[in-house]
Every structure is written in C-alpha cells, then in structure tokens.
mmCIF file of C-alpha atoms and ligand atoms in Angstrom:
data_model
loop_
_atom_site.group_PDB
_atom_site.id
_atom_site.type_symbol
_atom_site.label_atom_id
_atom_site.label_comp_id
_atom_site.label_asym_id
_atom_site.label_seq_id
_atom_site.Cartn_x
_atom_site.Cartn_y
_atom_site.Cartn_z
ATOM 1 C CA UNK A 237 0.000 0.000 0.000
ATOM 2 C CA UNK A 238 2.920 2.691 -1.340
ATOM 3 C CA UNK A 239 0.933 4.681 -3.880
ATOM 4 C CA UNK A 240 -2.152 6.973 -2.888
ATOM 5 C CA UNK A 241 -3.723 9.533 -5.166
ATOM 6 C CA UNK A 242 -4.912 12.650 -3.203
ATOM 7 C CA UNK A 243 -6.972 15.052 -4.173
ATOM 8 C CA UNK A 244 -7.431 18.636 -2.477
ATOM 9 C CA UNK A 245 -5.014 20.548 -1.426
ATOM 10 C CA UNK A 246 -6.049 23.419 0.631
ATOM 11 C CA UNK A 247 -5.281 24.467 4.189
ATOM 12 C CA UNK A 248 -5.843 20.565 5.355
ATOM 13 C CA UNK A 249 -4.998 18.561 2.498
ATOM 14 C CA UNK A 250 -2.077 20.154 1.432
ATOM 15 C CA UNK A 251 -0.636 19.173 4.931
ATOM 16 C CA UNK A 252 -1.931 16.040 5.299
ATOM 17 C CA UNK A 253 -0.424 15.520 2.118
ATOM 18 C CA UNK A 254 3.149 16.355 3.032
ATOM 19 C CA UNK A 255 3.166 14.246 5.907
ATOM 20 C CA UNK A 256 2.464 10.957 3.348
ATOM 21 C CA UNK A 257 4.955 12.058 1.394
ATOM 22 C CA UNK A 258 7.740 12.546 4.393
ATOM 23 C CA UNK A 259 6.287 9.009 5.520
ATOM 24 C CA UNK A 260 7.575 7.633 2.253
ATOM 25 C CA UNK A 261 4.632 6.724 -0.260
ATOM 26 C CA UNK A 262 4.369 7.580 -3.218
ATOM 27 C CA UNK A 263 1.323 10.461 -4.019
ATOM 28 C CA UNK A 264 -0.281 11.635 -6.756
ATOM 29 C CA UNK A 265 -2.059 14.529 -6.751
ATOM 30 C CA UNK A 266 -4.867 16.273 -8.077
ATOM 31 C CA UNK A 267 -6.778 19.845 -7.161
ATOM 32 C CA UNK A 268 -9.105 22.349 -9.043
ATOM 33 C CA UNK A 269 -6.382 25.296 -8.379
ATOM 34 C CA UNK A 270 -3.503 23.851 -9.324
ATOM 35 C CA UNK A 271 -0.805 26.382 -8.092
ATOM 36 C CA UNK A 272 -1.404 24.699 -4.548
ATOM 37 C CA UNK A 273 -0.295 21.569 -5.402
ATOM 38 C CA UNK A 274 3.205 23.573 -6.346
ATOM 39 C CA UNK A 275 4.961 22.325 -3.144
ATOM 40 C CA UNK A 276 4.142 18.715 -3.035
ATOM 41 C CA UNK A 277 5.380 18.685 -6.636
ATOM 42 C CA UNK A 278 8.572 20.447 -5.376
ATOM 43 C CA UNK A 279 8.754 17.411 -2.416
ATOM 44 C CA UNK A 280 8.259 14.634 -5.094
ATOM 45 C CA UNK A 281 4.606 14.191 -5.957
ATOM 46 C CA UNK A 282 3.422 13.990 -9.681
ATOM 47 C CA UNK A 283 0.537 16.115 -10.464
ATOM 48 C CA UNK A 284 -2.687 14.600 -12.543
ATOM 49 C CA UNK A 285 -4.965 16.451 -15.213
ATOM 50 C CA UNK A 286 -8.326 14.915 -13.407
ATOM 51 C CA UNK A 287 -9.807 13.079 -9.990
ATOM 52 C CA UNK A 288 -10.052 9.589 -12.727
ATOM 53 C CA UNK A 289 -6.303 10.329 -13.544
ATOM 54 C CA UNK A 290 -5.057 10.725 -9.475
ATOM 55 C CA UNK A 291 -7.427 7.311 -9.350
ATOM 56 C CA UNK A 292 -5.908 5.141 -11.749
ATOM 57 C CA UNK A 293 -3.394 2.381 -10.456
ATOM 58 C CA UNK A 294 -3.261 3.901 -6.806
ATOM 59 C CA UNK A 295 -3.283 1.505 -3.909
ATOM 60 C CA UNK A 296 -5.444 3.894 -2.262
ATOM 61 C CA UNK A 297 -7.616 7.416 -2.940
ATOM 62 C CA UNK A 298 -7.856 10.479 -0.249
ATOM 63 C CA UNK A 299 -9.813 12.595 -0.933
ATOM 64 C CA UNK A 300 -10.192 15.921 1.051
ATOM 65 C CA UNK A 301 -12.185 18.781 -0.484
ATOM 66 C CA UNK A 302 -15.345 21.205 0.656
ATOM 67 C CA UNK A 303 -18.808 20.795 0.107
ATOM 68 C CA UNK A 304 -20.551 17.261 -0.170
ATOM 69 C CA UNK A 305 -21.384 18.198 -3.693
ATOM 70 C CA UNK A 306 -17.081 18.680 -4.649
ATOM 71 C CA UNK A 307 -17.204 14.973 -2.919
ATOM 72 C CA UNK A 308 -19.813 14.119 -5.739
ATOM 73 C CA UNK A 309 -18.403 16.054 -8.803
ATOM 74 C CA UNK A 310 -14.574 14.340 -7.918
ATOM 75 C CA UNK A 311 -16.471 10.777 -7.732
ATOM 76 C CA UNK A 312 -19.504 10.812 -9.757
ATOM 77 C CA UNK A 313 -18.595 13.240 -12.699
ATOM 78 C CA UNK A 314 -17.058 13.478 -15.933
ATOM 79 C CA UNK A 315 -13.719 11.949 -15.261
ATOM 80 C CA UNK A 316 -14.269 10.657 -12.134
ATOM 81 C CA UNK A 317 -12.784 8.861 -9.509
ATOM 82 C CA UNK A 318 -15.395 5.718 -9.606
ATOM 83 C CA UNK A 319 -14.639 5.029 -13.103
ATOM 84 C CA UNK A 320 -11.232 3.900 -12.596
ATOM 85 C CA UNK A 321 -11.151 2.400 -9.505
ATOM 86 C CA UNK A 322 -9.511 -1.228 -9.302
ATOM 87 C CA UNK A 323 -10.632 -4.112 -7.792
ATOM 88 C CA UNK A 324 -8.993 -3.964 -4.597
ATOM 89 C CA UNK A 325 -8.254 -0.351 -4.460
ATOM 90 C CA UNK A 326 -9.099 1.934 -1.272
ATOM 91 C CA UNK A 327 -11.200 5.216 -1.210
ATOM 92 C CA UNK A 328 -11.049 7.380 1.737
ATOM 93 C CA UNK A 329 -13.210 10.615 1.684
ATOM 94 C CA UNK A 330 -11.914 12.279 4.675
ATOM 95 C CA UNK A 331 -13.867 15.346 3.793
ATOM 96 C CA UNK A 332 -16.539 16.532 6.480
ATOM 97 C CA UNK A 333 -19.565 15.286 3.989
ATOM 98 C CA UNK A 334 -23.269 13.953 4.238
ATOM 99 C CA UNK A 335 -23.281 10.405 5.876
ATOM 100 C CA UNK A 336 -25.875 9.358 2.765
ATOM 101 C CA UNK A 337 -23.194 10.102 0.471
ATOM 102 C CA UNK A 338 -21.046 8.276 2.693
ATOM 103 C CA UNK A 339 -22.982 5.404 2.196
ATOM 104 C CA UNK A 340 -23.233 5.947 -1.562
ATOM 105 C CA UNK A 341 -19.560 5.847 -1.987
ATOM 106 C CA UNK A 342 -19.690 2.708 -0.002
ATOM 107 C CA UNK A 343 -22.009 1.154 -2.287
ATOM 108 C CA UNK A 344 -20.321 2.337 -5.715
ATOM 109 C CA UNK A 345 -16.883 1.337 -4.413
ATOM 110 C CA UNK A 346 -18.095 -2.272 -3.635
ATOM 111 C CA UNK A 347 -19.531 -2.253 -6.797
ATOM 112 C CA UNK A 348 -16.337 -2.224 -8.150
ATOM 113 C CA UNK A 349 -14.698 -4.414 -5.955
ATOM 114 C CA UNK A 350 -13.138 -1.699 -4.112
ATOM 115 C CA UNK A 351 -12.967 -0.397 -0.392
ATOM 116 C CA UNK A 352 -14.180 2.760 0.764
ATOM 117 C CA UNK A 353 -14.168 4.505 4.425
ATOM 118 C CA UNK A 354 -15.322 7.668 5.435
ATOM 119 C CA UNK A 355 -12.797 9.810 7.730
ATOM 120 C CA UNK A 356 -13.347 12.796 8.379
ATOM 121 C CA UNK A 357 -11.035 14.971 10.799
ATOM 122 C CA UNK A 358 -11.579 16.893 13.786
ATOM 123 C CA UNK A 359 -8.794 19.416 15.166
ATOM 124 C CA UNK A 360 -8.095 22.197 12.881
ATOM 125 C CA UNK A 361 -5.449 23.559 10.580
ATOM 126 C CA UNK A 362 -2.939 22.661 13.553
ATOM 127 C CA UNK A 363 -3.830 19.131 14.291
ATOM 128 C CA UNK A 364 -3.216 18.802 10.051
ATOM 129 C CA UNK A 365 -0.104 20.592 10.365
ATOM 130 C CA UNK A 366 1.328 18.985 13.535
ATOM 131 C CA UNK A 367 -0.170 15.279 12.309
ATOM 132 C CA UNK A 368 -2.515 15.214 15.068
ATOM 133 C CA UNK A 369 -5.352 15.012 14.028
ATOM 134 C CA UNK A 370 -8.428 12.646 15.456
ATOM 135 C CA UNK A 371 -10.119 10.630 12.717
ATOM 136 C CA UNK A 372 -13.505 9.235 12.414
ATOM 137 C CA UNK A 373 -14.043 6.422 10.411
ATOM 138 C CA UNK A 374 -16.711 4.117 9.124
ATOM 139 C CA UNK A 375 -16.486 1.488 6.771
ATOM 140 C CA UNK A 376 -15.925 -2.188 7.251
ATOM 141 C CA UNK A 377 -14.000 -2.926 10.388
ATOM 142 C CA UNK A 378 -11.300 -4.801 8.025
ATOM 143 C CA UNK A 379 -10.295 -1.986 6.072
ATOM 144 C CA UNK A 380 -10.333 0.272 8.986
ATOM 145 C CA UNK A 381 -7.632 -2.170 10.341
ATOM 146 C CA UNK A 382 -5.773 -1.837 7.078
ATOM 147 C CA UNK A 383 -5.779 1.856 6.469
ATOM 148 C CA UNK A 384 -4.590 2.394 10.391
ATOM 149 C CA UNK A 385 -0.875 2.262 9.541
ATOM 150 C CA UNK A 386 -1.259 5.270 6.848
ATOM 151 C CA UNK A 387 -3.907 7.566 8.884
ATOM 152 C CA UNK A 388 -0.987 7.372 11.993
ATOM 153 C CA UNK A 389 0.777 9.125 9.801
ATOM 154 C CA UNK A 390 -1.933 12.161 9.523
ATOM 155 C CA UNK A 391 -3.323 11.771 12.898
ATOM 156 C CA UNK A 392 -2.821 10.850 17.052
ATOM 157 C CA UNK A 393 -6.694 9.780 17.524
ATOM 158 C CA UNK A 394 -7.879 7.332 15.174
ATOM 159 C CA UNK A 395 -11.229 5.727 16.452
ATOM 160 C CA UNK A 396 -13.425 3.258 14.704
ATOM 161 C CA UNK A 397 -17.317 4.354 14.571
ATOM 162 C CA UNK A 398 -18.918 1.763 12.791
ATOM 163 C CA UNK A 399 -20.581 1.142 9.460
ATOM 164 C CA UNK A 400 -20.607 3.639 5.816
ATOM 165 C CA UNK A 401 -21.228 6.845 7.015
ATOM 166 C CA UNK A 402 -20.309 6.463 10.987
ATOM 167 C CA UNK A 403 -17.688 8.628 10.407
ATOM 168 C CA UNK A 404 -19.605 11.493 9.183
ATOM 169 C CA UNK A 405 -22.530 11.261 11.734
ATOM 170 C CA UNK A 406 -19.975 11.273 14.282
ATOM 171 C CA UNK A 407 -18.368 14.618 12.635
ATOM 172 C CA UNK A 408 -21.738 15.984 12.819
ATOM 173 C CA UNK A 409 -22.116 15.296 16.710
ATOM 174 C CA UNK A 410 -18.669 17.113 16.789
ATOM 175 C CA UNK A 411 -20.036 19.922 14.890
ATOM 176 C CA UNK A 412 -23.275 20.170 16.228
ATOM 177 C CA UNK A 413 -21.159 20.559 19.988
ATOM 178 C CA UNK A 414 -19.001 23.346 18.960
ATOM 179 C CA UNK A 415 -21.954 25.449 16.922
ATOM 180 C CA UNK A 416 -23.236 25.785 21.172
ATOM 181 C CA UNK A 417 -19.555 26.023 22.695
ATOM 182 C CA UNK A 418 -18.193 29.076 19.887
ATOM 183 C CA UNK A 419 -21.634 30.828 20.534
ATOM 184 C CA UNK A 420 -21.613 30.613 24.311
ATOM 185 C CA UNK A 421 -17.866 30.991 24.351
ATOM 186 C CA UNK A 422 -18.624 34.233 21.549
ATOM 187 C CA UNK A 423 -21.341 35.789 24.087
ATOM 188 C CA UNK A 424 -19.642 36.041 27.328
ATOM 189 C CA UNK A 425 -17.006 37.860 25.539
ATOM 190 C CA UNK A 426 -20.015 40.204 24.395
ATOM 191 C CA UNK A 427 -21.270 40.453 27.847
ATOM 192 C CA UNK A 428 -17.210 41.192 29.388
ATOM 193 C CA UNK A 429 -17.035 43.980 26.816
ATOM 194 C CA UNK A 430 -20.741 45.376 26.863
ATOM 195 C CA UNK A 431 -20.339 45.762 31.070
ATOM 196 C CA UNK A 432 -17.212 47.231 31.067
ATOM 197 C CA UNK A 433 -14.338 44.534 31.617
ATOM 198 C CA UNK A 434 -11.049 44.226 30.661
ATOM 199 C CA UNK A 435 -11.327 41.199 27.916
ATOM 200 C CA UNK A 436 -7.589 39.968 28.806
ATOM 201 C CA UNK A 437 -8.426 40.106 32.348
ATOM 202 C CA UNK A 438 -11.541 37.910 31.454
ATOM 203 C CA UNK A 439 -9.643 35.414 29.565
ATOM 204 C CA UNK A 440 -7.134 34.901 31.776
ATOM 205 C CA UNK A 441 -9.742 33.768 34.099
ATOM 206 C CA UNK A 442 -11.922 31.311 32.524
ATOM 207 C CA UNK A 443 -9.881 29.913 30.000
ATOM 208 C CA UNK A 444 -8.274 27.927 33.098
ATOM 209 C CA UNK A 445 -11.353 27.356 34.901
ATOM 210 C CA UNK A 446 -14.378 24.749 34.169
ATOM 211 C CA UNK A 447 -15.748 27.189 31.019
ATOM 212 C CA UNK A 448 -12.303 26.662 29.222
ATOM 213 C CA UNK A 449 -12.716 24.954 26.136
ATOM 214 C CA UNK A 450 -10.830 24.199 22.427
ATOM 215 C CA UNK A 451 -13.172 26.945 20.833
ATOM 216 C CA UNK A 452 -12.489 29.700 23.929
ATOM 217 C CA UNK A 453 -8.063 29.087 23.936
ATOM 218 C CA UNK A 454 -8.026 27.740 20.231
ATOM 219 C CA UNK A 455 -10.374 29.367 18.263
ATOM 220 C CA UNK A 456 -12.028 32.822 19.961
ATOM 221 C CA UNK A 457 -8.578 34.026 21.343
ATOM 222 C CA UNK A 458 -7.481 34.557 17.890
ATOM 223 C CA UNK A 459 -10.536 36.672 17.332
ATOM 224 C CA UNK A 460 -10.282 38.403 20.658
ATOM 225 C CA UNK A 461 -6.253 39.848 19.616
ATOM 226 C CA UNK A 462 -7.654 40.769 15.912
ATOM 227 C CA UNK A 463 -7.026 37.869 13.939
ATOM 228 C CA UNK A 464 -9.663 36.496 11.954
ATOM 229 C CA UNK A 465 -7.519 34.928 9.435
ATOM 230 C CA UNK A 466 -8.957 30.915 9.105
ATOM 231 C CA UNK A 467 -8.005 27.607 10.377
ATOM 232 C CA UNK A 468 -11.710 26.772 10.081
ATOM 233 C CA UNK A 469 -13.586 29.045 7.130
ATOM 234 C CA UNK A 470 -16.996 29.992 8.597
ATOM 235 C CA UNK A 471 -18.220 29.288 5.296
ATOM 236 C CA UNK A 472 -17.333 25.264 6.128
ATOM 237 C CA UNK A 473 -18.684 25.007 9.449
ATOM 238 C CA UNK A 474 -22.067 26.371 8.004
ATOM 239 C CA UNK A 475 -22.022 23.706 5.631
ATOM 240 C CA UNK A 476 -21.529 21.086 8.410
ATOM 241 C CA UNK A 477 -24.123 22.875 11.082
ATOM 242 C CA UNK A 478 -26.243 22.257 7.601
ATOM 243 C CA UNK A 479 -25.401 18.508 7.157
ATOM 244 C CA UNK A 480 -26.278 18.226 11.091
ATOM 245 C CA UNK A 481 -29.531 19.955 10.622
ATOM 246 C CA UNK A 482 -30.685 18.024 7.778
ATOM 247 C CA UNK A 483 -29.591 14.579 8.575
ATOM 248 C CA UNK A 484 -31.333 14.987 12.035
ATOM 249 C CA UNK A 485 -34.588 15.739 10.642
ATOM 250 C CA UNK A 486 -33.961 12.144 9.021
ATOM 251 C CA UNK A 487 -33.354 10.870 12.145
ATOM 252 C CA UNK A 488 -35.952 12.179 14.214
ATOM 253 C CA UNK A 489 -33.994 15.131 16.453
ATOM 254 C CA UNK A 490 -34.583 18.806 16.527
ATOM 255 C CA UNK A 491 -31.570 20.963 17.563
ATOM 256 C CA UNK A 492 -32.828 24.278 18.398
ATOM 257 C CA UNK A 493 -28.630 25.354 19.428
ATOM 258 C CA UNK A 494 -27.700 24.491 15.935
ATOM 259 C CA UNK A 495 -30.402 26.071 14.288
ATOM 260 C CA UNK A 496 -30.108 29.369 16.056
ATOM 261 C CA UNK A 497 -26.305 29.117 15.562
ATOM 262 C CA UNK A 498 -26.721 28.338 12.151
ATOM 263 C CA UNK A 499 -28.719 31.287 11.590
ATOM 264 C CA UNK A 500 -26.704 33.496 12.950
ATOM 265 C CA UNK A 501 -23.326 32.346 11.300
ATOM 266 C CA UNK A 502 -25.288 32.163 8.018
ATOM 267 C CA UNK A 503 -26.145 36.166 8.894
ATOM 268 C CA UNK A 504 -22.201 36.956 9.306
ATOM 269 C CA UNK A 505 -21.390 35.220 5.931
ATOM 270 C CA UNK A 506 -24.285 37.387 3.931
ATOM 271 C CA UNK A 507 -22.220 40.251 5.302
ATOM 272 C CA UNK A 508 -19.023 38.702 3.746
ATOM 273 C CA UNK A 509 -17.396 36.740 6.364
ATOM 274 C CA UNK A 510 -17.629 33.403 5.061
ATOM 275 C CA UNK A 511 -13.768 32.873 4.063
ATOM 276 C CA UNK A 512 -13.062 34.227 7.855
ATOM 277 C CA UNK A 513 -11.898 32.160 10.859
ATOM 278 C CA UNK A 514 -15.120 30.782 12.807
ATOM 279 C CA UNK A 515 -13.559 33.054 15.942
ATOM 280 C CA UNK A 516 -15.590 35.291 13.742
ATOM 281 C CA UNK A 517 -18.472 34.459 15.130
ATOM 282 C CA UNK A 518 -17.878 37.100 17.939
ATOM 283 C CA UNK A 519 -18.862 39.669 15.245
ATOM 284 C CA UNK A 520 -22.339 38.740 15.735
ATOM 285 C CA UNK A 521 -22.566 39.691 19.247
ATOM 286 C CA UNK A 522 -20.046 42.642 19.026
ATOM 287 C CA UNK A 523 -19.303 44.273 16.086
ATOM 288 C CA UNK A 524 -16.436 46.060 17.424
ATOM 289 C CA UNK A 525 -14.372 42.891 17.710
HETATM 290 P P1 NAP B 826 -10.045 24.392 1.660
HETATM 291 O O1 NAP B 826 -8.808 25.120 2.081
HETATM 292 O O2 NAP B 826 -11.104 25.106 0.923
HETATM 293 O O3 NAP B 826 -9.579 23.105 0.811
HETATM 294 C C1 NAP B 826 -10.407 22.365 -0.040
HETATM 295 C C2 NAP B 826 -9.608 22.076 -1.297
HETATM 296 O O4 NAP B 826 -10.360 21.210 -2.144
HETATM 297 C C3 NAP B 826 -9.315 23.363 -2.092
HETATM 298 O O5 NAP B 826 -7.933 23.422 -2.397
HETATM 299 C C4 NAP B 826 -10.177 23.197 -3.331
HETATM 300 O O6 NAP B 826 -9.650 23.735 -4.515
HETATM 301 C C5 NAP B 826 -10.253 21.690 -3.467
HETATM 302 N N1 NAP B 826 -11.439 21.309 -4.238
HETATM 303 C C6 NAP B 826 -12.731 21.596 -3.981
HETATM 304 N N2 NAP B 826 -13.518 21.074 -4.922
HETATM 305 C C7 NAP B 826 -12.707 20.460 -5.792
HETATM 306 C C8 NAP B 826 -12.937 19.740 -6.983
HETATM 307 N N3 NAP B 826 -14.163 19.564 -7.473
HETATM 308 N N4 NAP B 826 -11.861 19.252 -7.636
HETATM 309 C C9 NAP B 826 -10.614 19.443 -7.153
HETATM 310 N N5 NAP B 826 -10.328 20.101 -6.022
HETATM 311 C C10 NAP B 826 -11.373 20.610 -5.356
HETATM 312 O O7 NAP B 826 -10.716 23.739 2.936
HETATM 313 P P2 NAP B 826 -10.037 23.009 4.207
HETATM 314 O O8 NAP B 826 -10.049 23.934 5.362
HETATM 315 O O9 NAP B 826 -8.762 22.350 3.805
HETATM 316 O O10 NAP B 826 -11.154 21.922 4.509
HETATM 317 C C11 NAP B 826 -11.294 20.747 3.740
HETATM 318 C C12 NAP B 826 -12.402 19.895 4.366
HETATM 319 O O11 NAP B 826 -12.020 19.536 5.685
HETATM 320 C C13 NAP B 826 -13.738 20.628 4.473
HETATM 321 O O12 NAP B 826 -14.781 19.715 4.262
HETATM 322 C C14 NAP B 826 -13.736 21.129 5.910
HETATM 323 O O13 NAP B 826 -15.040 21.302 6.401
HETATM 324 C C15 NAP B 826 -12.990 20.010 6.613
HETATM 325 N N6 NAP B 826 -12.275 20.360 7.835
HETATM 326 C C16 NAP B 826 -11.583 21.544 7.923
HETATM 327 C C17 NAP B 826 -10.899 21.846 9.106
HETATM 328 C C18 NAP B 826 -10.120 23.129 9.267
HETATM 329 O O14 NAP B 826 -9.825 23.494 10.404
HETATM 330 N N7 NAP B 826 -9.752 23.812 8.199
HETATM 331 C C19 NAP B 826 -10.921 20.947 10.184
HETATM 332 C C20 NAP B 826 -11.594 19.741 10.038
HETATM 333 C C21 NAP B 826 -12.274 19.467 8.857
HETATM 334 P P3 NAP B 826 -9.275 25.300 -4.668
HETATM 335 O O15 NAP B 826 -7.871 25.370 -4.213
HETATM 336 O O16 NAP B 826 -9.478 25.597 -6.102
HETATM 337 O O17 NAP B 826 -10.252 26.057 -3.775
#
C-alpha cells in the first residue's frame, strides 16, 4: 500500500499531504487550483490532469475537499474517480460530507470491488499541520484495520465508529457541539465587553477554569487579539451545522442550538465573512471585535 492519489489541497490537504509524502509513499495529486499543489510537486509528488487520472493504479484514494457536492463532482462526474477504480483499491473521503453520500460511496466502491471509508477529521489547521489530528471512520472494520498504519501518519486519535457513514454522523455530533460552545464561548465575551471589563483580564480567568474549552483558547482568542484569518472558514462550518440539521430531521432530532447558531453564522457570511476564521463568530454579538 505505497501509492495513494490525493486530491485537495487546501489548508488541510495540502498538509496532510506532506506528511504521506515525508512518511515515504508515493502520491499523486490532483486539485481544481492547481498552483497549490506547487509544493508537493517540489517534495516529489506527480501532479494529474483529473480526480479519474489521481485514481488510476493507486493503492489507495484520499480525498479531502469542501462541500458534499465537490465529494460528488470528484467521484460521480465526468472523469471521475469511480470510473477507474480497481478491484482492490481503497477510497477514503476524509472530507466533512453527508453520511448518505457516505454510504453511496460505499455502495459504488463495492460495486467495483473496491474499499471505501469515510474519515473525516476533527482538530483544525494545527492538528493537520502537527499530524494530530483525530479521525472518524466508518467502513468495514477490516479496512479500517488496514488503512490504520497510513492515517498514523496524519493523525494521534484514530477511532473506529462503525458502518458507511459512521464517520460522518460522528463529525456531525462534533459539529453540532461546537456550533453551542463558539456561541456561548462568543457571548460572554459580548457580555465582558458590553459591562465594562477588561477582555484579557476575562480570559485569563476562565480559559483555566471549568468554562475553558478548544473553541475559547483555540479558536475565539485569535478573534479576541484581531485575527480572523482561518483555520476553520466559517463558510465550512455552516455547511456542516447544515449537514447536522438536515440529517437529524432524518433521524428524528430537533436541535434548536444548531439552528439558532446556524442562523446566525449564516447572517455573518451574507455580510461577507464566510472565508473568515469561525472566531468570527464574535462579530455577531459585538461588532467592534
Ligand atoms: P479548503 O482550504 O477550501 O480546501 C479544499 C480544497 O479542495 C481546495 O484546495 C479546493 O480547490 C479543493 N477542491 C474543492 N472542490 C474540488 C474539486 N471539485 N476538484 C478538485 N479540487 C477541489 O478547505 P479546508 O479547510 O482544507 O477543509 C477541507 C475539508 O475539511 C472541508 O470539508 C472542511 O469542512 C474540513 N475540515 C476543515 C478543518 C479546518 O480546520 N480547516 C478541520 C476539520 C475538517 P481550490 O484550491 O481551487 O479552492
């Protein structure tokens, strides 16, 4: 298992992608801009024309663009990745994607004779960078056991969650947990500011205490000293709170949290945000941040 096509290469893939190559296997690569892929070809890897290209001959396939439907145009479109899978070849979309089309991949790959898992990450632009990430993956437990050597390489956490599309469901309970955390984390910073504290002074103090949290010392203190600059696009983490939202309805659960949270994050990216850091999110309580 040496060679892996991987496709998208943007502030997680293209680091996820250098570690592979530092670990020694042989990559591929393929993404729609391709001046990002300019220092993996500089390291070694050989750059392909389409998603079918990166596919062909590869032991395995990572895939790790935006929205659901990139997941479906790399896959299921004109030059696709399905088309020229081998039997016995792997597919891993660790994008954060819909668990249905989790399950759909699944289904084509077996079709095929192929292997597919869903993994999707959890812990940012720095867990990619640092190769820490924490994985989620569903698939068969087999392959799972297979693919472990190669996703130590990417990440500390790896965790088996069952069947097609157990990955992305538990993503979505991730998601759904911070859309409550950044907004309660985002409103007592309101609150300090609106009666008259000093923020650092605030900080200090309950980022060591039992309200601390990733969001409050990873995410909203970047916010708090100016810098909105992403890790984690807004515009992405409104696409998940989406995917929670509309696979629970499916399920049976209402989240009120993540539908008010939704709402207002969608409000910050009408005005423009969306490409921002989600410690943007304080904007919507304060616009003075
Ligand atoms: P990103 O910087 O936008 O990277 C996505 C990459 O995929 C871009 O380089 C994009 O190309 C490429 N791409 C999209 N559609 C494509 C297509 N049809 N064909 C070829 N390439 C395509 O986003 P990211 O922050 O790395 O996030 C990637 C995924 O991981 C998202 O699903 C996100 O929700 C998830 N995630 C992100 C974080 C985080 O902290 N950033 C953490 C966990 C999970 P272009 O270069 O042309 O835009």
């Amino acid at each position: 298992m040496k060679k892996i096509g991987f496709i998208g290469l943007g502030i997680m893939g293209a680091s996820m992608a250098g570690h592979l190559i530092d670990a020694g296997y042989k990559l591929s690569v393929y993404n729609r801009t391709k001046s990002k892929a300019d220092e993996l070809l500089a390291r070694g890897a050989t750059w392909c024309d389409t998603p079918a290209e990166c596919a062909k001959d590869q032991d395995v396939v990572i895939t790790m663009v935006g929205y659901p439907q990139d997941v479906e145009a790399i896959y299921f479109g004109e030059n696709g990745i399905i088309d020229s899978l081998h039997e016995g070849e792997y597919i891993i979309d660790m994008t954060t994607s819909s668990p249905i089309l989790a399950e759909q991949l699944y289904d084509a790959a077996i079709k095929r004779g192929a292997h597919s898992l869903d993994a999707p990450v959890t812990g940012g632009d720095a867990g990619a960078r640092d190769a820490t990430l924490t994985i989620l993956v569903g698939g068969d437990e087999a392959d799972y056991e297979k693919m472990k050597p190669l996703f130590s390489v990417i990440g500390k956490n790896i965790v088996y969650e069952g069947k097609a599309g157990a990955g992305q469901k538990t993503k979505a309970c991730n998601q759904i947990a911070i859309a409550g955390t950044l907004a309660g984390v985002c409103e007592a910073f309101a609150y300090a500011k609106a009666s008259g504290l000093e923020i650092q002074n605030v900080y200090d103090a309950i980022s060591k205490g039992a309200a601390s949290s990733f969001q409050m010392t990873g995410v909203v203190r970047k916010g708090l000293e100016g810098d909105f600059n992403p890790g984690f696009m807004l515009k992405h983490f409104i696409k998940d709170m989406h995917i929670g939202d509309d696979t629970g309805k499916r399920y049976g659960i209402d989240m009120p949290v993540l539908k008010q949270v939704m709402r207002e994050a969608e409000m910050l990216e009408a005005d423009g945000n969306g490409t921002k850091g989600t410690q943007v999110m304080l904007k919507y309580y304060d616009s003075s941040f």
